[in-house]
CSV table of C-alpha atoms in Angstrom, one decimal:
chain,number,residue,atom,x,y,z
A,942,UNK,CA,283.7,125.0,12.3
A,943,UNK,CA,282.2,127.8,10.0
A,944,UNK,CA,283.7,126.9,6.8
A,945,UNK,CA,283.2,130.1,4.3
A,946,UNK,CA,280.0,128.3,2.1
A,947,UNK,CA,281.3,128.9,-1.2
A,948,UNK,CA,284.3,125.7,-0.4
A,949,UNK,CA,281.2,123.3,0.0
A,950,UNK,CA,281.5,120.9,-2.9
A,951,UNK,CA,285.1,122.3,-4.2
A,952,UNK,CA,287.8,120.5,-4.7
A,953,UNK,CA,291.5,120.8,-5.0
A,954,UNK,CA,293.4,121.0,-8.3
A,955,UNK,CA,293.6,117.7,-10.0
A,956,UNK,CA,297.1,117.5,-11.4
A,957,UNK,CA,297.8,114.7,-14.5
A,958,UNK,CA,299.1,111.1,-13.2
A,959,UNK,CA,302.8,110.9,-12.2
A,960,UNK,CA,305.4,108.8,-13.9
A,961,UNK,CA,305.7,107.1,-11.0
A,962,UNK,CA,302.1,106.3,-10.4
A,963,UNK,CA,301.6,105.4,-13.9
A,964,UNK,CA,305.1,102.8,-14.1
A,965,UNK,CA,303.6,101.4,-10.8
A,966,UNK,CA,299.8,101.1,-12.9
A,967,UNK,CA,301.2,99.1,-15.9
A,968,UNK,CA,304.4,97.7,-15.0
A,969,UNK,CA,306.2,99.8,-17.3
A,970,UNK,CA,309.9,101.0,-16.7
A,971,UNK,CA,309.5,104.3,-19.0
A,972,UNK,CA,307.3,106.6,-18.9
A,973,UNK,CA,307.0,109.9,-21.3
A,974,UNK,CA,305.0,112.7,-19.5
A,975,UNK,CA,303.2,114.9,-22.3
A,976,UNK,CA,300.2,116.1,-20.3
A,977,UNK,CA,301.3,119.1,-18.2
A,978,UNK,CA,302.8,121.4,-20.8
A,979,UNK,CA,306.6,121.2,-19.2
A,980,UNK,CA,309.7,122.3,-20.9
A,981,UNK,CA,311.2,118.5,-22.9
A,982,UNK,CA,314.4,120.5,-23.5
A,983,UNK,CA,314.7,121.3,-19.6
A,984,UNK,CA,316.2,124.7,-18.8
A,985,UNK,CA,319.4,126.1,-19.8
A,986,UNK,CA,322.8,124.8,-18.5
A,987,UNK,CA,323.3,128.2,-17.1
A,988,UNK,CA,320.7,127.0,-14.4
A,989,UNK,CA,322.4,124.0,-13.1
A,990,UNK,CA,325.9,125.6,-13.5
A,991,UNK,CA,324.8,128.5,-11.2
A,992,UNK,CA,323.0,125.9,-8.9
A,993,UNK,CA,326.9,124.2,-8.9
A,994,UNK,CA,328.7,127.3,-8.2
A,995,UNK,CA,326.7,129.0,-6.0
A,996,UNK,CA,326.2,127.8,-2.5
A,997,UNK,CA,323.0,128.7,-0.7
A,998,UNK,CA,323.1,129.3,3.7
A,999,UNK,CA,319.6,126.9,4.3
A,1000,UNK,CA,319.5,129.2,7.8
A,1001,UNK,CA,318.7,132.1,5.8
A,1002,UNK,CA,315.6,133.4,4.5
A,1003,UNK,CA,315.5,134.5,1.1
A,1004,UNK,CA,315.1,138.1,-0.1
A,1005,UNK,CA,311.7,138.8,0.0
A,1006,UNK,CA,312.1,141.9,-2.1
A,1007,UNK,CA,313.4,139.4,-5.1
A,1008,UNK,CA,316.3,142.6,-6.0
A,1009,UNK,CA,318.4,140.7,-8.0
A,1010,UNK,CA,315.9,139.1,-10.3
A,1011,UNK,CA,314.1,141.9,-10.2
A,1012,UNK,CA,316.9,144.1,-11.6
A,1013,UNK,CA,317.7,142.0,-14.1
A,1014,UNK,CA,313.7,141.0,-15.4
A,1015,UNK,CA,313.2,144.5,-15.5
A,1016,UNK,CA,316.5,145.2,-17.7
A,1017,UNK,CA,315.0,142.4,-19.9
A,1018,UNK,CA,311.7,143.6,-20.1
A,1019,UNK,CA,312.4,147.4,-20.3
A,1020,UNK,CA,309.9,148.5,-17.3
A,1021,UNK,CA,310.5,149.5,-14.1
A,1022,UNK,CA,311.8,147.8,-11.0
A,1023,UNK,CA,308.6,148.9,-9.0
A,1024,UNK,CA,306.3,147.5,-12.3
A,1025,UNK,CA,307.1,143.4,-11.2
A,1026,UNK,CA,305.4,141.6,-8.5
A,1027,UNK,CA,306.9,138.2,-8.1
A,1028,UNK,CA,304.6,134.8,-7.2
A,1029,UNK,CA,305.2,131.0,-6.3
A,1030,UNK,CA,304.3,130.2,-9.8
A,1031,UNK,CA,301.8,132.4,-11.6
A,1032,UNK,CA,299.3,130.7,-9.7
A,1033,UNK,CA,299.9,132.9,-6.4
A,1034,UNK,CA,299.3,135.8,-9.0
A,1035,UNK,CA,296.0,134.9,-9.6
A,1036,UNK,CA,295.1,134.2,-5.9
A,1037,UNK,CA,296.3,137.2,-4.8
A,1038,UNK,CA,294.5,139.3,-8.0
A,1039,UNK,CA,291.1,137.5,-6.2
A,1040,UNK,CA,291.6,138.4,-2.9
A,1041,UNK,CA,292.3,142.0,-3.6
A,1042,UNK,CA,289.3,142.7,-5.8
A,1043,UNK,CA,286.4,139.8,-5.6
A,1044,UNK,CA,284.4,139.3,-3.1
A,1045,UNK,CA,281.0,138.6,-2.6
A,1046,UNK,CA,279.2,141.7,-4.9
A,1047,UNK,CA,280.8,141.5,-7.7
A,1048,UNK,CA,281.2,139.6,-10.7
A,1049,UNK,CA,284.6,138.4,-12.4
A,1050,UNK,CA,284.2,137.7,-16.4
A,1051,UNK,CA,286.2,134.8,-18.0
A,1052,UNK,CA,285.9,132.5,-20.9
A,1053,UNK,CA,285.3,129.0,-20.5
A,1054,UNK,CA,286.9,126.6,-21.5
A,1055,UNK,CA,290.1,129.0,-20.3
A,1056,UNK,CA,292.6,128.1,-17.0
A,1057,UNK,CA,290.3,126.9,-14.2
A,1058,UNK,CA,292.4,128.6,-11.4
A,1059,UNK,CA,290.2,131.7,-12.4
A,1060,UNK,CA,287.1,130.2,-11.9
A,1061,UNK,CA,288.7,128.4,-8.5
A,1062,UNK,CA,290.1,131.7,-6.8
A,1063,UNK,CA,287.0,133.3,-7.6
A,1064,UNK,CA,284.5,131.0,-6.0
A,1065,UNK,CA,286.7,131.0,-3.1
A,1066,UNK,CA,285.8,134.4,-2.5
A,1067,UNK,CA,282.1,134.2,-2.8
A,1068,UNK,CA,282.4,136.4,-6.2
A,1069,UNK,CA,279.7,135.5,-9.1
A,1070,UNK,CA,281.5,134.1,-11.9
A,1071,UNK,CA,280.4,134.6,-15.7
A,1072,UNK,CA,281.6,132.7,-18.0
A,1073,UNK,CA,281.5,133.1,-22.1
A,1074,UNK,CA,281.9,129.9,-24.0
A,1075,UNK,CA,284.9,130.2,-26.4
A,1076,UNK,CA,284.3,130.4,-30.2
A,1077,UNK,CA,286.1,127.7,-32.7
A,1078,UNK,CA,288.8,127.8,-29.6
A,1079,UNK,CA,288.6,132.0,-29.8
A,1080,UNK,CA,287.8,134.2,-26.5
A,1081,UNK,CA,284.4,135.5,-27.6
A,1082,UNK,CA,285.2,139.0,-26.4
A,1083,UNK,CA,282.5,140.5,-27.4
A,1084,UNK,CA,280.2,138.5,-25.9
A,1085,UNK,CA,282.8,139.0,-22.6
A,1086,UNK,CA,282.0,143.3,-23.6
A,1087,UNK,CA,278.2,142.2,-22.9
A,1088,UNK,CA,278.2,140.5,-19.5
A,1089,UNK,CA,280.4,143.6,-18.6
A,1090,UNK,CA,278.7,145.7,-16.0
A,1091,UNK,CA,279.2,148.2,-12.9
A,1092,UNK,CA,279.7,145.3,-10.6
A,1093,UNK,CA,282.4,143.9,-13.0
A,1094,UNK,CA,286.1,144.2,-11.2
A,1095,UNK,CA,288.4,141.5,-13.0
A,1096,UNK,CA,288.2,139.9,-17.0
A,1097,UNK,CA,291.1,137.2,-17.2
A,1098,UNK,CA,291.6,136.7,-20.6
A,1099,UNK,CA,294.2,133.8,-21.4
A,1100,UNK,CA,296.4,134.1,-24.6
A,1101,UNK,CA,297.3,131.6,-25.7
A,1102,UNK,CA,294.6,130.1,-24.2
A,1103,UNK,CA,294.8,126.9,-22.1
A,1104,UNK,CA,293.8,124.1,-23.2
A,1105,UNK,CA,293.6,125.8,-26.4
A,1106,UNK,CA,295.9,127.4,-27.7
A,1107,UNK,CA,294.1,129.7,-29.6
A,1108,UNK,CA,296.4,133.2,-29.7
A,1109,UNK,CA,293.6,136.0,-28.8
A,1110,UNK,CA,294.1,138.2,-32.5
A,1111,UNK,CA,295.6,141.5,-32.3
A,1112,UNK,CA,293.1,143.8,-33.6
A,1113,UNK,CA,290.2,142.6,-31.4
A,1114,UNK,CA,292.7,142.3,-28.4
A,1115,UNK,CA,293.2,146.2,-29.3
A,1116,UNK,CA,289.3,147.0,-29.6
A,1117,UNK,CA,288.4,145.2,-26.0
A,1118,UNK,CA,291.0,146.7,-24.1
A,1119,UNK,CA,290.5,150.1,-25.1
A,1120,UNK,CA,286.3,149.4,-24.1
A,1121,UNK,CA,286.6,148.0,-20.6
A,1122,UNK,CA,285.8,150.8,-18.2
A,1123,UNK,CA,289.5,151.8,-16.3
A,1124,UNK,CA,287.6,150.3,-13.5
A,1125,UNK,CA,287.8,146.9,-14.5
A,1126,UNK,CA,290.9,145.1,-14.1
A,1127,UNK,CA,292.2,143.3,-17.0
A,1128,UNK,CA,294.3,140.4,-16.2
A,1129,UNK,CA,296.3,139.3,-19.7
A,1130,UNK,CA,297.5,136.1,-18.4
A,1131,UNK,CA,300.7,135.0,-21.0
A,1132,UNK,CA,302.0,132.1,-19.4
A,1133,UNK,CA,303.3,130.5,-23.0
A,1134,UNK,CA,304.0,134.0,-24.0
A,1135,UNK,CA,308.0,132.9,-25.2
A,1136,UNK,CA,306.3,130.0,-27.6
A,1137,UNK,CA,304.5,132.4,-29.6
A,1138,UNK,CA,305.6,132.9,-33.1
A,1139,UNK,CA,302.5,134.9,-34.6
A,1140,UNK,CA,304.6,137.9,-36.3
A,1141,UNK,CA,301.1,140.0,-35.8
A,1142,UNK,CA,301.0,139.5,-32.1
A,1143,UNK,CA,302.3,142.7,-29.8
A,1144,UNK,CA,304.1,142.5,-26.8
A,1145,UNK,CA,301.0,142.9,-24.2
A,1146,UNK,CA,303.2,145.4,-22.0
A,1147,UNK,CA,303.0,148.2,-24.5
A,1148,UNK,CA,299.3,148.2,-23.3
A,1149,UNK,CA,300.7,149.5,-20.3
A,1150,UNK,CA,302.2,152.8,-21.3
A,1151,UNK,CA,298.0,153.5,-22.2
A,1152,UNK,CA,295.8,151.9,-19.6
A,1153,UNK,CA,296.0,151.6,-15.8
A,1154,UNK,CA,293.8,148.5,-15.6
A,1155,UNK,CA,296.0,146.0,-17.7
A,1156,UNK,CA,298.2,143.7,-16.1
A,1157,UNK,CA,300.3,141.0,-18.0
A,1158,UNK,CA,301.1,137.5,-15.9
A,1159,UNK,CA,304.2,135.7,-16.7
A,1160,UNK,CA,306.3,132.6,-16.2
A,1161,UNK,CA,309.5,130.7,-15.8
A,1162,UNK,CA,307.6,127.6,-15.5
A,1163,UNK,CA,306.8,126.8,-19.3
A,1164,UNK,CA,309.7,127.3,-21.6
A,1165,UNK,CA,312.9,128.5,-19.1
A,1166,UNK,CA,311.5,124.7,-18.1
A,1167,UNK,CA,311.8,126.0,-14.1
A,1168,UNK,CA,308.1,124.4,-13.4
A,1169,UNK,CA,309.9,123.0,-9.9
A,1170,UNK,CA,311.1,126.6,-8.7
A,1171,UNK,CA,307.6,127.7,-8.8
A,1172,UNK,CA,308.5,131.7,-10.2
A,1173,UNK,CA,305.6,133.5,-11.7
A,1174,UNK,CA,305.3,137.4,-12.1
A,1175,UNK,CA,303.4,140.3,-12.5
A,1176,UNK,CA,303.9,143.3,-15.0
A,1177,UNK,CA,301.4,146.0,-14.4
A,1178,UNK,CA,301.6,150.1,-13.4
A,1179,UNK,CA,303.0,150.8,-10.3
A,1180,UNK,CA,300.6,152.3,-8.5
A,1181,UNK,CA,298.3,148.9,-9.0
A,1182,UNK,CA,301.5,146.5,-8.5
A,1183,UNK,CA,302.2,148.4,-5.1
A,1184,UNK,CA,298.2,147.7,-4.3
A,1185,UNK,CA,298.7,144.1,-5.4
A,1186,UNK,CA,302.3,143.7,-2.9
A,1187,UNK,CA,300.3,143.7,0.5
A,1188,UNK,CA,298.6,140.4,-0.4
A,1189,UNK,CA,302.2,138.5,-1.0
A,1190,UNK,CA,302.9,136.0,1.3
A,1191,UNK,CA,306.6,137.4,2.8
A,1192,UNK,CA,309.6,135.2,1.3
A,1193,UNK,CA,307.2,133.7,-1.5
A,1194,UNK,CA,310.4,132.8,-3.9
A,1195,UNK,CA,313.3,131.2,-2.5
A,1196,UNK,CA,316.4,131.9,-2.5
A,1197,UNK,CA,317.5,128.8,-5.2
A,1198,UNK,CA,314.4,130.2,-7.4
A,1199,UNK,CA,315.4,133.7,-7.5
A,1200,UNK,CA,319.2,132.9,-8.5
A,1201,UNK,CA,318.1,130.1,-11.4
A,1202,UNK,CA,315.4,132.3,-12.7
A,1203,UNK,CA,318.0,134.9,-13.4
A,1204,UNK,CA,320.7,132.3,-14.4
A,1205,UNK,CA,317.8,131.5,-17.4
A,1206,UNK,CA,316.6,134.8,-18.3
A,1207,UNK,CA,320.4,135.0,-19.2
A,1208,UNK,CA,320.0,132.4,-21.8
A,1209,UNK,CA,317.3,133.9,-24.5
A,1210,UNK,CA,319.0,131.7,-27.0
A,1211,UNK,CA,318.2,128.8,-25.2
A,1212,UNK,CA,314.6,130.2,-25.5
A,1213,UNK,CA,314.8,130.7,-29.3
A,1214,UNK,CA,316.3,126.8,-29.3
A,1215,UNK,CA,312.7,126.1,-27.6
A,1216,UNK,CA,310.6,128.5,-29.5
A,1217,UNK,CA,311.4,126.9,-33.2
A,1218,UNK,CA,312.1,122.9,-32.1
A,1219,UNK,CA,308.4,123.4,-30.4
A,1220,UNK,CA,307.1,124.9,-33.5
A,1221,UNK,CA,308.6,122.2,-35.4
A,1222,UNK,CA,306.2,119.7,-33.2
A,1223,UNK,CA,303.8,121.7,-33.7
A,1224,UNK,CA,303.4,121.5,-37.6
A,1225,UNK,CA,304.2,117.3,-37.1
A,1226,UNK,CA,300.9,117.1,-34.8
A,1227,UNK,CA,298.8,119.5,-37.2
A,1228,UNK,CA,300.3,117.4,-40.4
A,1229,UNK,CA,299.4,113.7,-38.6
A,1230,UNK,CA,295.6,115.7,-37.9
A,1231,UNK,CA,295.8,116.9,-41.8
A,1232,UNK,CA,296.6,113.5,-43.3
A,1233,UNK,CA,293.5,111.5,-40.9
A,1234,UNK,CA,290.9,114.1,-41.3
A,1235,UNK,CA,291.2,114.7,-37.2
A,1236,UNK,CA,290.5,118.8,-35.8
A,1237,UNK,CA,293.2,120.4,-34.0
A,1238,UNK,CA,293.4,123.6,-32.6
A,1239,UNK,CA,295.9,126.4,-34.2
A,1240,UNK,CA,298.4,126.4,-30.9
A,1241,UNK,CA,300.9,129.2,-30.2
A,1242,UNK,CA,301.3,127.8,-26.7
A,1243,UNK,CA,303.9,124.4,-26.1
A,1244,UNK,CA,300.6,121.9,-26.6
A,1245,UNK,CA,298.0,121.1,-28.9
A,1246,UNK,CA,294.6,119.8,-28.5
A,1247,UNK,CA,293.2,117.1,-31.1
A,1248,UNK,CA,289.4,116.2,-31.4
A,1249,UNK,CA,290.1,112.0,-31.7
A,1250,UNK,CA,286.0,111.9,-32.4
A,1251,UNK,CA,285.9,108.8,-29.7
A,1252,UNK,CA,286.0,109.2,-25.8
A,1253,UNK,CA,288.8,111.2,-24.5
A,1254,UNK,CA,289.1,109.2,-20.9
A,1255,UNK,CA,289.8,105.9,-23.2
A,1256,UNK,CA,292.7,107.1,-25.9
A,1257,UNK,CA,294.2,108.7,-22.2
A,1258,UNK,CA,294.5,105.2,-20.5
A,1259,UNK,CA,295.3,103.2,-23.8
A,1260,UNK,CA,298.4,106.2,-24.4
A,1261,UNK,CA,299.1,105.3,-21.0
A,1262,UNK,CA,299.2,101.7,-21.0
A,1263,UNK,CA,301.5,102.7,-24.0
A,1264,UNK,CA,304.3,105.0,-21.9
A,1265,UNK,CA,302.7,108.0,-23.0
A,1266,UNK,CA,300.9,110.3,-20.3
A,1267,UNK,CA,298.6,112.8,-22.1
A,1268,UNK,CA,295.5,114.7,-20.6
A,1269,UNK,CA,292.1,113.6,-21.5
A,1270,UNK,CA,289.5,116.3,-22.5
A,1271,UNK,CA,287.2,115.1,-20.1
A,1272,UNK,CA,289.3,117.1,-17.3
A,1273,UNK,CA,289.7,119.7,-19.1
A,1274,UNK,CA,285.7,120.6,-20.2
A,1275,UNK,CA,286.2,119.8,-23.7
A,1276,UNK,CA,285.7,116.1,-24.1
A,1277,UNK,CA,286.4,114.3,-27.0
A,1278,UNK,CA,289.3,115.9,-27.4
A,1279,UNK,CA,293.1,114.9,-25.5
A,1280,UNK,CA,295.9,117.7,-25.3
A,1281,UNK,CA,299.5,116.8,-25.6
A,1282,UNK,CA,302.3,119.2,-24.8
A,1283,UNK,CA,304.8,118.9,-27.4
A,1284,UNK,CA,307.6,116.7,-26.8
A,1285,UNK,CA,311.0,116.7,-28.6
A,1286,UNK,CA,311.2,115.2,-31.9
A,1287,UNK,CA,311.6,111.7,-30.9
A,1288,UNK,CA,309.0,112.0,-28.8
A,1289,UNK,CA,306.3,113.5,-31.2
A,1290,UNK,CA,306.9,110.7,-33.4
A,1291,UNK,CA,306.7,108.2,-31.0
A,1292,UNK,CA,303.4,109.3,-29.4
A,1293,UNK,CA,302.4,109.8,-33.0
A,1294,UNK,CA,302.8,106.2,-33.9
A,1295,UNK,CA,301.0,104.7,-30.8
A,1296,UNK,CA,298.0,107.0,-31.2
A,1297,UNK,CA,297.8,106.3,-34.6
A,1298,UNK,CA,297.3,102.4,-33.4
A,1299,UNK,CA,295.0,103.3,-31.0
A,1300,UNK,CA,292.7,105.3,-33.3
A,1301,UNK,CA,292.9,102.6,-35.8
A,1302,UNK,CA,292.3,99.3,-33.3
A,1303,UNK,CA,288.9,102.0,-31.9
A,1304,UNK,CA,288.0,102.3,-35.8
A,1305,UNK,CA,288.5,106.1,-36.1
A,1306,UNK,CA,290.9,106.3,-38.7
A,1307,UNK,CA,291.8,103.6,-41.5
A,1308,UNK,CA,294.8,102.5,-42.4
């Protein structure tokens, strides 16, 4: 068969290990998943409340057009209806960005350590792919300026970034945008945008009243907790979200997804619940780092990622052996390090008190 050449070698996303998996691994009868940065508070009760009252014809296909979340994201967000494009998870945004501008020619710009579905989509479709190591956790964007050129079409830049967390800082967000060329697409990918409480950072779709080549992605996965409806979006002009439409699979959001991603953008103080109990976790991870002399990372995202100064692949299976499922650095290009979404309250401290056992039996930390 003539398989494209760029897919020789690749391999499909590698997600964390499942409860299930991990109860079957070790015997265990609970399991606390902190390793794929879901929601511990769930979603709002408005979601299972509209899932109760709301019945659902399974013969039917969903709206393809999205019009009822789509009127009321926009309300929410202030922008027009014909501004949104709506994905299976973000992740469908950034396959479809790739296969409407990269292709064999042309270069895409990124950071790296960053979200590897970037690199992933981009390799798929045979475009070169630069990437500019990150500084103390930072996008380096000026050294993302220089590798800039007139084959250039799309710079992803991830804020927070994953895995992070670094927020990308105002000011220098300001001076990069305004010294890509308007040719250049400038993907501003916000997936933990609700968890940020930096009072200096802007809402990113005031970029788009200025520039034509900014587009903002979005979530319900991370803190409206809806990681199993799979609803991502797009906020961009509308002459480049109407370029962008073409490449959407028809009926991408079903019609159970549409109606509880509007049931929880209903909710904001539910969000605001989320927003300061995850800070709160937050300052307990960076005090336990404080008090053992360990490095962590300044996260404005819903996970933090600790340098444990031992090998990341062993603190992951001795956390699991544990109950506690984490994600080991070595996945994620920055070895030596683990991240850990935040859990609730109970959980933190939990986690907290086995991995301060583990670091002490390996001789990291004293007691």
């Amino acid at each position: 068969m003539k398989w494209k050449k760029q897919l020789a070698g690749m391999k499909a996303y590698q997600p964390g290990k499942s409860i299930d998996d991990v109860k079957k691994m070790y015997g265990l009868s609970s399991i606390t998943k902190l390793a794929s940065n879901e929601n511990p508070l769930g979603t709002s009760p408005k979601v299972p409340q509209f899932i109760e009252d709301h019945g659902i014809n399974f013969a039917r296909y969903p709206d393809g057009y999205s019009g009822a979340l789509r009127k009321d994201l926009a309300e929410h967000l202030q922008v027009s209806e014909k501004q949104l494009l709506f994905g299976n998870g973000s992740d469908e945004i950034i396959l479809i960005i790739s296969r409407a501008l990269l292709q064999p020619g042309v270069n895409t710009v990124m950071a790296t350590p960053t979200f590897p579905q970037y690199r992933h989509n981009a390799q798929i479709e045979g475009a070169e792919v630069r990437e500019v190591e990150l500084i103390d956790g930072h996008h380096d964007l000026e050294g993302m300026l220089k590798q800039i050129d007139e084959q250039t079409s799309v710079v992803w830049l991830c804020s927070p970034n994953n895995p992070t967390g670094n927020l990308i800082q105002q000011a220098k967000l300001d001076e990069f945008i305004s010294s890509v060329s308007p040719e250049v697409l400038i993907v501003l990918d916000e997936a933990y945008f609700e968890y940020v409480t930096d009072t200096e950072y802007r809402n990113a779709i005031d970029y788009l009243q200025t520039y034509k080549n900014v587009v903002v992605l979005r979530t319900f996965s991370k803190a409206y907790g809806l990681a199993a409806f799979r609803v991502g979006y797009a906020i961009g002009n509308e002459e480049l979200i109407a370029n962008l439409d073409p490449l959407r699979e028809p009926f991408n959001n079903t019609s159970l997804s549409q109606g509880a991603a509007s049931a929880a953008l209903s909710d904001q103080v539910f969000i605001e619940k989320c927003r300061i109990e995850n800070k709160q976790g937050i300052d307990l991870f960076e005090s336990f780092c404080l008090e053992h002399n360990l490095f962590i990372y300044p996260s404005q995202g819903n996970f933090v990622l600790i340098n444990i100064k031992t090998d990341s692949d062993k603190v992951f299976e001795e956390l699991m052996k544990k109950g506690f499922i984490v994600r080991s650095g070595n996945a994620l290009g920055v070895p030596g390090f683990i991240r850990i979404t935040v859990g609730s309250i109970d959980q933190n401290t939990e986690l907290i008190e086995k991995l301060e056992k583990i670091l002490i039996e390996l001789g990291v930390i004293h007691e």
